[in-house]
mmCIF file of C-alpha atoms and ligand atoms in Angstrom:
data_model
loop_
_atom_site.group_PDB
_atom_site.id
_atom_site.type_symbol
_atom_site.label_atom_id
_atom_site.label_comp_id
_atom_site.label_asym_id
_atom_site.label_seq_id
_atom_site.Cartn_x
_atom_site.Cartn_y
_atom_site.Cartn_z
ATOM 1 C CA MET A 1 0.000 0.000 0.000
ATOM 2 C CA SER A 2 1.420 3.402 -0.874
ATOM 3 C CA LYS A 3 2.203 5.815 1.916
ATOM 4 C CA THR A 4 2.752 9.555 1.967
ATOM 5 C CA ILE A 5 5.439 10.399 4.501
ATOM 6 C CA LEU A 6 6.475 13.886 5.531
ATOM 7 C CA VAL A 7 9.877 14.495 7.114
ATOM 8 C CA THR A 8 10.304 17.986 8.522
ATOM 9 C CA GLY A 9 13.979 18.897 8.636
ATOM 10 C CA GLY A 10 14.644 16.396 5.847
ATOM 11 C CA ALA A 11 17.638 18.385 4.571
ATOM 12 C CA GLY A 12 19.342 18.190 7.975
ATOM 13 C CA HIS A 13 21.713 15.610 9.399
ATOM 14 C CA VAL A 14 19.446 12.942 10.917
ATOM 15 C CA GLY A 15 16.497 13.744 8.615
ATOM 16 C CA SER A 16 18.551 12.963 5.510
ATOM 17 C CA HIS A 17 19.337 9.485 6.856
ATOM 18 C CA ILE A 18 15.665 8.827 7.592
ATOM 19 C CA ILE A 19 14.801 9.809 4.025
ATOM 20 C CA GLU A 20 17.601 7.625 2.675
ATOM 21 C CA ILE A 21 15.935 4.582 4.266
ATOM 22 C CA LEU A 22 12.350 5.588 3.412
ATOM 23 C CA VAL A 23 12.909 6.133 -0.328
ATOM 24 C CA LYS A 24 14.154 2.546 -0.695
ATOM 25 C CA ASP A 25 10.524 1.407 -0.446
ATOM 26 C CA PRO A 26 8.901 2.258 -3.805
ATOM 27 C CA ASN A 27 5.512 2.461 -2.073
ATOM 28 C CA ASN A 28 6.619 5.499 -0.088
ATOM 29 C CA LYS A 29 6.076 9.026 -1.375
ATOM 30 C CA VAL A 30 8.556 11.000 0.713
ATOM 31 C CA ILE A 31 8.324 14.768 1.128
ATOM 32 C CA SER A 32 10.748 16.955 3.079
ATOM 33 C CA LEU A 33 9.806 20.342 4.502
ATOM 34 C CA ASP A 34 12.894 22.316 5.512
ATOM 35 C CA ASN A 35 13.593 26.034 5.908
ATOM 36 C CA TYR A 36 17.338 25.517 5.219
ATOM 37 C CA PHE A 37 18.312 27.341 8.390
ATOM 38 C CA ASN A 38 20.804 24.539 9.035
ATOM 39 C CA GLY A 39 19.878 22.143 6.241
ATOM 40 C CA SER A 40 21.634 21.841 2.912
ATOM 41 C CA THR A 41 20.818 20.751 -0.609
ATOM 42 C CA ASP A 42 23.994 18.608 -0.306
ATOM 43 C CA ASN A 43 21.915 16.365 1.969
ATOM 44 C CA HIS A 44 19.194 15.797 -0.628
ATOM 45 C CA ILE A 45 18.475 12.173 -1.452
ATOM 46 C CA ASN A 46 17.261 11.091 -4.879
ATOM 47 C CA GLY A 47 13.672 9.942 -4.843
ATOM 48 C CA ALA A 48 12.375 12.425 -2.249
ATOM 49 C CA GLU A 49 10.588 15.695 -2.931
ATOM 50 C CA TYR A 50 12.004 18.777 -1.219
ATOM 51 C CA ARG A 51 9.895 21.761 -0.269
ATOM 52 C CA SER A 52 11.402 24.876 1.205
ATOM 53 C CA GLY A 53 9.625 26.595 4.060
ATOM 54 C CA HIS A 54 9.065 27.085 7.780
ATOM 55 C CA THR A 55 6.954 24.559 9.676
ATOM 56 C CA LYS A 56 4.667 27.407 10.783
ATOM 57 C CA ASP A 57 3.416 27.419 7.151
ATOM 58 C CA ILE A 58 2.940 23.657 6.991
ATOM 59 C CA ASP A 59 -0.778 23.869 6.285
ATOM 60 C CA LYS A 60 -0.165 25.879 3.112
ATOM 61 C CA LEU A 61 2.992 24.035 1.992
ATOM 62 C CA ILE A 62 1.664 20.496 2.463
ATOM 63 C CA PRO A 63 -1.739 20.084 0.821
ATOM 64 C CA GLU A 64 -1.386 16.294 1.122
ATOM 65 C CA THR A 65 -2.481 14.418 4.231
ATOM 66 C CA PRO A 66 0.532 12.325 5.222
ATOM 67 C CA ASP A 67 0.173 8.893 6.773
ATOM 68 C CA ILE A 68 3.193 9.640 8.944
ATOM 69 C CA VAL A 69 4.927 12.884 9.931
ATOM 70 C CA PHE A 70 8.497 12.589 11.200
ATOM 71 C CA HIS A 71 9.017 15.918 12.933
ATOM 72 C CA LEU A 72 12.691 16.878 13.083
ATOM 73 C CA GLY A 73 12.539 20.406 11.641
ATOM 74 C CA GLU A 74 13.559 22.459 14.653
ATOM 75 C CA TYR A 75 16.481 24.561 15.828
ATOM 76 C CA ALA A 76 18.740 21.760 17.004
ATOM 77 C CA ARG A 77 21.821 22.957 18.896
ATOM 78 C CA VAL A 78 22.380 23.444 22.627
ATOM 79 C CA ALA A 79 25.200 25.942 23.291
ATOM 80 C CA PRO A 80 24.333 28.617 20.663
ATOM 81 C CA SER A 81 20.656 28.592 21.693
ATOM 82 C CA PHE A 82 21.335 31.211 24.412
ATOM 83 C CA ASP A 83 22.252 33.766 21.716
ATOM 84 C CA ASP A 84 19.534 32.587 19.326
ATOM 85 C CA VAL A 85 16.611 32.510 21.739
ATOM 86 C CA GLU A 86 14.202 34.315 19.373
ATOM 87 C CA LYS A 87 14.973 31.928 16.534
ATOM 88 C CA VAL A 88 14.622 28.969 18.886
ATOM 89 C CA TYR A 89 11.198 30.140 20.015
ATOM 90 C CA ASP A 90 10.029 30.829 16.476
ATOM 91 C CA MET A 91 11.278 27.602 14.910
ATOM 92 C CA ASN A 92 10.525 25.250 17.797
ATOM 93 C CA ILE A 93 7.512 26.655 19.638
ATOM 94 C CA VAL A 94 5.628 28.512 16.895
ATOM 95 C CA GLY A 95 6.652 25.974 14.210
ATOM 96 C CA THR A 96 5.915 22.861 16.234
ATOM 97 C CA PHE A 97 2.533 24.106 17.389
ATOM 98 C CA ALA A 98 1.586 24.421 13.705
ATOM 99 C CA VAL A 99 2.858 20.876 13.016
ATOM 100 C CA VAL A 100 0.864 19.408 15.887
ATOM 101 C CA GLU A 101 -2.282 21.276 14.841
ATOM 102 C CA PHE A 102 -1.763 20.148 11.237
ATOM 103 C CA CYS A 103 -1.632 16.535 12.439
ATOM 104 C CA ARG A 104 -4.794 16.933 14.505
ATOM 105 C CA LYS A 105 -6.845 18.755 11.869
ATOM 106 C CA ARG A 106 -5.793 16.555 8.949
ATOM 107 C CA GLY A 107 -6.076 13.309 10.890
ATOM 108 C CA VAL A 108 -2.447 12.324 10.228
ATOM 109 C CA GLY A 109 -1.898 8.612 10.997
ATOM 110 C CA LYS A 110 1.034 9.172 13.339
ATOM 111 C CA LEU A 111 3.229 12.051 14.483
ATOM 112 C CA VAL A 112 6.731 10.870 15.340
ATOM 113 C CA TYR A 113 8.806 13.428 17.223
ATOM 114 C CA ALA A 114 12.592 13.657 17.521
ATOM 115 C CA ALA A 115 12.952 14.754 21.146
ATOM 116 C CA SER A 116 16.136 15.480 23.033
ATOM 117 C CA SER A 117 17.704 13.375 25.758
ATOM 118 C CA THR A 118 18.783 16.647 27.445
ATOM 119 C CA LYS A 119 15.436 16.484 29.294
ATOM 120 C CA PHE A 120 16.605 13.550 31.438
ATOM 121 C CA ALA A 121 19.776 15.219 32.749
ATOM 122 C CA ILE A 122 20.044 16.473 36.342
ATOM 123 C CA GLU A 123 17.173 14.278 37.532
ATOM 124 C CA GLY A 124 14.803 15.759 34.988
ATOM 125 C CA ASP A 125 15.858 19.372 35.487
ATOM 126 C CA GLY A 126 17.789 19.308 32.198
ATOM 127 C CA ARG A 127 14.763 20.806 30.483
ATOM 128 C CA HIS A 128 15.495 24.159 32.136
ATOM 129 C CA GLN A 129 19.228 24.295 31.409
ATOM 130 C CA ASN A 130 19.089 26.239 28.142
ATOM 131 C CA PRO A 131 16.572 27.616 25.597
ATOM 132 C CA TYR A 132 16.953 24.635 23.246
ATOM 133 C CA SER A 133 16.257 21.985 25.903
ATOM 134 C CA PHE A 134 13.354 24.046 27.237
ATOM 135 C CA THR A 135 11.594 24.143 23.860
ATOM 136 C CA LYS A 136 12.248 20.461 23.165
ATOM 137 C CA ALA A 137 10.807 19.401 26.538
ATOM 138 C CA THR A 138 7.864 21.795 26.143
ATOM 139 C CA ASN A 139 7.040 20.178 22.797
ATOM 140 C CA ILE A 140 7.103 16.742 24.416
ATOM 141 C CA ASP A 141 4.470 18.006 26.874
ATOM 142 C CA LEU A 142 2.446 19.500 24.018
ATOM 143 C CA ILE A 143 2.442 16.274 21.979
ATOM 144 C CA ASN A 144 1.612 14.130 25.015
ATOM 145 C CA ASN A 145 -1.275 16.463 25.786
ATOM 146 C CA TYR A 146 -2.587 16.297 22.198
ATOM 147 C CA GLY A 147 -2.612 12.531 22.685
ATOM 148 C CA ARG A 148 -4.615 13.016 25.860
ATOM 149 C CA TRP A 149 -6.963 15.782 24.682
ATOM 150 C CA TYR A 150 -7.551 14.742 21.059
ATOM 151 C CA ASN A 151 -6.343 11.121 20.847
ATOM 152 C CA LEU A 152 -3.627 12.238 18.451
ATOM 153 C CA PRO A 153 -1.621 9.130 17.500
ATOM 154 C CA PHE A 154 2.026 9.828 18.297
ATOM 155 C CA ALA A 155 5.379 8.348 19.240
ATOM 156 C CA ILE A 156 8.299 10.192 20.804
ATOM 157 C CA CYS A 157 11.944 9.216 20.284
ATOM 158 C CA TYR A 158 14.829 10.688 22.216
ATOM 159 C CA PHE A 159 18.081 11.165 20.336
ATOM 160 C CA TYR A 160 21.501 11.242 21.951
ATOM 161 C CA ASN A 161 24.387 13.064 20.240
ATOM 162 C CA ALA A 162 24.368 11.999 16.600
ATOM 163 C CA PHE A 163 27.597 11.315 14.717
ATOM 164 C CA GLY A 164 28.297 9.969 11.264
ATOM 165 C CA PRO A 165 28.078 10.773 7.556
ATOM 166 C CA ARG A 166 26.871 14.253 6.560
ATOM 167 C CA GLU A 167 27.567 15.643 10.072
ATOM 168 C CA LYS A 168 28.553 19.322 9.939
ATOM 169 C CA GLY A 169 32.120 20.046 11.073
ATOM 170 C CA ILE A 170 32.301 23.749 10.277
ATOM 171 C CA GLY A 171 30.309 26.823 11.369
ATOM 172 C CA ALA A 172 28.270 27.886 14.386
ATOM 173 C CA TYR A 173 26.067 24.772 14.270
ATOM 174 C CA ALA A 174 28.823 22.188 13.794
ATOM 175 C CA THR A 175 28.685 19.171 16.099
ATOM 176 C CA LEU A 176 31.533 17.700 18.065
ATOM 177 C CA ILE A 177 32.703 14.614 16.205
ATOM 178 C CA ALA A 178 32.780 16.261 12.761
ATOM 179 C CA LYS A 179 34.401 19.333 14.349
ATOM 180 C CA PHE A 180 37.104 17.168 15.914
ATOM 181 C CA GLU A 181 37.679 15.434 12.551
ATOM 182 C CA GLN A 182 38.388 18.872 11.050
ATOM 183 C CA ILE A 183 40.719 19.741 13.929
ATOM 184 C CA TYR A 184 42.504 16.399 13.545
ATOM 185 C CA LEU A 185 43.075 17.050 9.843
ATOM 186 C CA SER A 186 44.344 20.587 10.547
ATOM 187 C CA GLY A 187 46.845 19.335 13.137
ATOM 188 C CA GLU A 188 45.659 21.968 15.660
ATOM 189 C CA PRO A 189 45.007 21.079 19.342
ATOM 190 C CA PHE A 190 41.527 19.807 20.252
ATOM 191 C CA THR A 191 39.521 22.571 21.944
ATOM 192 C CA VAL A 192 37.662 21.098 24.913
ATOM 193 C CA VAL A 193 35.174 23.191 26.894
ATOM 194 C CA LYS A 194 36.128 23.002 30.589
ATOM 195 C CA PRO A 195 35.984 20.821 32.590
ATOM 196 C CA GLY A 196 35.942 18.258 29.749
ATOM 197 C CA THR A 197 34.664 15.507 32.036
ATOM 198 C CA GLN A 198 31.092 16.102 30.774
ATOM 199 C CA LYS A 199 29.902 12.882 29.161
ATOM 200 C CA ARG A 200 27.821 12.230 26.057
ATOM 201 C CA ASN A 201 26.296 9.024 24.689
ATOM 202 C CA PHE A 202 27.353 9.507 21.062
ATOM 203 C CA THR A 203 25.054 7.529 18.774
ATOM 204 C CA TYR A 204 25.566 6.576 15.134
ATOM 205 C CA VAL A 205 23.223 8.566 12.910
ATOM 206 C CA LYS A 206 22.151 5.545 10.860
ATOM 207 C CA ASP A 207 21.142 3.769 14.092
ATOM 208 C CA LEU A 208 19.043 6.810 15.045
ATOM 209 C CA ALA A 209 17.344 6.807 11.635
ATOM 210 C CA ARG A 210 16.614 3.072 11.828
ATOM 211 C CA GLY A 211 15.324 3.519 15.387
ATOM 212 C CA ILE A 212 12.901 6.334 14.616
ATOM 213 C CA ILE A 213 11.500 4.398 11.626
ATOM 214 C CA LEU A 214 11.023 1.300 13.803
ATOM 215 C CA THR A 215 9.271 3.514 16.334
ATOM 216 C CA ALA A 216 6.982 4.879 13.615
ATOM 217 C CA GLN A 217 6.099 1.341 12.554
ATOM 218 C CA LYS A 218 5.594 -0.258 15.952
ATOM 219 C CA GLY A 219 5.821 2.304 18.724
ATOM 220 C CA GLN A 220 3.151 4.208 20.541
ATOM 221 C CA GLY A 221 3.382 7.078 22.993
ATOM 222 C CA ASP A 222 6.359 8.516 24.825
ATOM 223 C CA GLY A 223 9.684 7.015 25.885
ATOM 224 C CA TYR A 224 11.619 5.574 22.912
ATOM 225 C CA THR A 225 15.175 6.520 23.820
ATOM 226 C CA LEU A 226 17.723 5.939 21.073
ATOM 227 C CA GLY A 227 21.152 6.212 22.638
ATOM 228 C CA ASN A 228 24.367 4.306 22.977
ATOM 229 C CA THR A 229 24.446 2.814 26.492
ATOM 230 C CA LYS A 230 28.059 3.904 27.032
ATOM 231 C CA GLY A 231 28.929 7.550 27.557
ATOM 232 C CA TYR A 232 32.354 9.087 26.945
ATOM 233 C CA SER A 233 33.779 12.333 28.275
ATOM 234 C CA ILE A 234 34.889 14.991 25.799
ATOM 235 C CA ILE A 235 38.448 14.449 27.066
ATOM 236 C CA GLU A 236 38.191 10.740 26.157
ATOM 237 C CA ILE A 237 36.929 11.675 22.683
ATOM 238 C CA ALA A 238 39.824 14.113 22.111
ATOM 239 C CA GLN A 239 42.257 11.461 23.349
ATOM 240 C CA ALA A 240 40.787 8.880 20.948
ATOM 241 C CA PHE A 241 41.785 11.263 18.126
ATOM 242 C CA GLY A 242 45.266 11.421 19.676
ATOM 243 C CA GLY A 243 45.136 14.927 21.252
ATOM 244 C CA PRO A 244 46.717 17.302 22.245
ATOM 245 C CA ILE A 245 43.980 19.129 24.167
ATOM 246 C CA LYS A 246 43.529 22.862 24.658
ATOM 247 C CA TYR A 247 40.987 23.709 27.375
ATOM 248 C CA ILE A 248 38.673 26.645 26.703
ATOM 249 C CA ASP A 249 35.884 28.467 28.554
ATOM 250 C CA GLY A 250 32.364 27.927 27.289
ATOM 251 C CA TYR A 251 29.030 26.303 28.002
ATOM 252 C CA PRO A 252 29.679 22.673 28.935
ATOM 253 C CA GLY A 253 25.979 21.684 29.148
ATOM 254 C CA ARG A 254 24.893 18.751 31.266
ATOM 255 C CA THR A 255 27.460 16.675 33.183
ATOM 256 C CA GLU A 256 25.993 13.487 31.763
ATOM 257 C CA SER A 257 22.739 11.984 30.514
ATOM 258 C CA GLY A 258 20.201 11.086 33.192
ATOM 259 C CA ASP A 259 18.108 7.942 33.681
ATOM 260 C CA ALA A 260 15.632 7.516 30.863
ATOM 261 C CA PRO A 261 12.964 5.032 29.791
ATOM 262 C CA ASN A 262 14.154 2.157 27.623
ATOM 263 C CA LYS A 263 11.167 1.292 25.418
ATOM 264 C CA ALA A 264 13.140 1.173 22.160
ATOM 265 C CA ARG A 265 15.300 -1.688 23.410
ATOM 266 C CA GLU A 266 12.539 -3.460 25.337
ATOM 267 C CA GLU A 267 9.687 -3.203 22.811
ATOM 268 C CA LEU A 268 11.443 -2.795 19.487
ATOM 269 C CA ALA A 269 14.669 -4.743 20.119
ATOM 270 C CA TRP A 270 16.534 -1.706 18.771
ATOM 271 C CA ASP A 271 20.251 -1.388 19.478
ATOM 272 C CA THR A 272 23.274 0.489 18.228
ATOM 273 C CA THR A 273 25.745 -1.007 15.756
ATOM 274 C CA ILE A 274 28.831 1.225 16.028
ATOM 275 C CA ASP A 275 30.603 2.654 19.068
ATOM 276 C CA ILE A 276 32.082 6.135 18.715
ATOM 277 C CA ILE A 277 35.585 5.061 19.790
ATOM 278 C CA ASP A 278 35.709 2.432 17.000
ATOM 279 C CA TYR A 279 34.410 5.033 14.526
ATOM 280 C CA ILE A 280 37.194 7.442 15.541
ATOM 281 C CA LYS A 281 39.833 4.669 15.366
ATOM 282 C CA ASP A 282 38.679 3.925 11.833
ATOM 283 C CA PHE A 283 38.846 7.624 10.880
ATOM 284 C CA VAL A 284 42.361 7.976 12.311
ATOM 285 C CA GLU A 285 43.517 4.838 10.482
ATOM 286 C CA LYS A 286 42.193 6.205 7.203
ATOM 287 C CA HIS A 287 43.924 9.563 7.825
ATOM 288 C CA PRO A 288 47.316 8.686 9.309
ATOM 289 C CA LYS A 289 49.288 11.517 10.922
ATOM 290 C CA ARG A 290 51.983 11.429 8.260
ATOM 291 C CA SER A 291 49.466 12.321 5.544
ATOM 292 C CA ARG A 292 48.315 15.314 7.640
ATOM 293 C CA GLU A 293 51.791 16.794 7.726
ATOM 294 C CA ILE A 294 52.323 16.701 3.943
HETATM 295 N N1 NAD B 1 21.659 15.551 16.445
HETATM 296 C C1 NAD B 1 21.449 15.241 17.705
HETATM 297 O O1 NAD B 1 22.368 14.792 18.406
HETATM 298 C C2 NAD B 1 20.093 15.387 18.318
HETATM 299 C C3 NAD B 1 19.898 15.069 19.668
HETATM 300 C C4 NAD B 1 18.627 15.214 20.212
HETATM 301 C C5 NAD B 1 17.578 15.653 19.433
HETATM 302 N N2 NAD B 1 17.795 15.967 18.134
HETATM 303 C C6 NAD B 1 16.680 16.475 17.316
HETATM 304 O O2 NAD B 1 16.648 15.808 16.071
HETATM 305 C C7 NAD B 1 16.260 16.712 15.054
HETATM 306 C C8 NAD B 1 17.288 16.710 13.942
HETATM 307 O O3 NAD B 1 18.551 17.107 14.446
HETATM 308 P P1 NAD B 1 19.810 17.272 13.504
HETATM 309 O O4 NAD B 1 21.016 17.083 14.321
HETATM 310 O O5 NAD B 1 19.620 16.486 12.274
HETATM 311 O O6 NAD B 1 19.723 18.832 13.198
HETATM 312 P P2 NAD B 1 19.866 19.630 11.842
HETATM 313 O O7 NAD B 1 19.966 21.060 12.199
HETATM 314 O O8 NAD B 1 20.930 19.020 11.006
HETATM 315 O O9 NAD B 1 18.457 19.335 11.170
HETATM 316 C C9 NAD B 1 17.305 20.098 11.475
HETATM 317 C C10 NAD B 1 16.739 20.582 10.153
HETATM 318 O O10 NAD B 1 15.521 21.255 10.381
HETATM 319 C C11 NAD B 1 15.501 22.465 9.654
HETATM 320 N N3 NAD B 1 14.626 23.356 10.412
HETATM 321 C C12 NAD B 1 14.854 23.939 11.611
HETATM 322 N N4 NAD B 1 13.784 24.628 12.018
HETATM 323 C C13 NAD B 1 12.842 24.488 11.034
HETATM 324 C C14 NAD B 1 11.535 24.982 10.867
HETATM 325 N N5 NAD B 1 10.932 25.718 11.816
HETATM 326 N N6 NAD B 1 10.869 24.697 9.719
HETATM 327 C C15 NAD B 1 11.450 23.915 8.762
HETATM 328 N N7 NAD B 1 12.690 23.405 8.886
HETATM 329 C C16 NAD B 1 13.375 23.684 10.010
HETATM 330 C C17 NAD B 1 16.948 22.890 9.552
HETATM 331 O O11 NAD B 1 17.207 23.716 8.440
HETATM 332 C C18 NAD B 1 17.664 21.553 9.445
HETATM 333 O O12 NAD B 1 17.818 21.135 8.101
HETATM 334 C C19 NAD B 1 16.064 18.066 15.718
HETATM 335 O O13 NAD B 1 14.704 18.249 16.016
HETATM 336 C C20 NAD B 1 16.870 17.938 16.995
HETATM 337 O O14 NAD B 1 16.390 18.775 18.026
HETATM 338 C C21 NAD B 1 19.027 15.860 17.556
#
């Protein structure tokens, strides 16, 4: 049976990997809605249709009624969100309200939300740590309440720090592993925000994409955490690249991820396939130091 599937943020990092899997099924008509704030046409996948626009205009831009909406199209970075608070509010609160209303009014089969594991840090207080985490946790409440008030069918996944192909290593919205790959290639020291002992559960982007699709197929409600079970400190990550480290001031974020529900592993038998340290080892082997110095 053919399915119309909308991926908001489809030109972004994780969204592009979801689309890559979805277009393999010829029964899927896959549409991306992205405002290209952080997305790129370089992430476009053959076989999907790309529409440019803000989620707040979803009703106008998507005349179709999708069977599934994967909602990833939000401002998606922690540290810069303090400076970008207006953008964060507009893209995540105003935009997501429109997405949720669209799903309710059109009778979309399922809304699948890419939430942030930051909510679980500091015994649940992580939601208040920064503007980004606040909006992500607020949207979790909103979607849960639409389930309660209007029986909106939904599933919520929680991502932990994504790494892997098409990750951005340059610019204000670069993420750590791709940034460290650039630093490694430049031969400069690895800049680590003090104290450097803060831990992250880096998770392979293709595992996240597979996990959110599994959740769309079989999951229901809140609590599908998609994270590597092992966390590594930023110091350990820099050391895996071979160092040296230069400590800098900055916003270190949460100390580590907090306890979270485990429905993805228990109900969907989802698991990760690649550990970040092995991924870095592989990168370093493919780019030996000698070739950097030439
Ligand atoms: N990458 C992670 O480690 C991680 C962790 C937790 C949660 N998440 C969530 O997963 C989703 C995807 O993250 P990502 O790392 O791929 O980020 P990304 O920035 O690469 O992708 C987000 C995409 O959404 C687009 N976008 C942003 N606001 C929009 C709006 N209002 N309307 C239309 N398009 C919009 C951006 O241009 C971008 O292409 C985000 O919702 C993010 O909060 C990501």
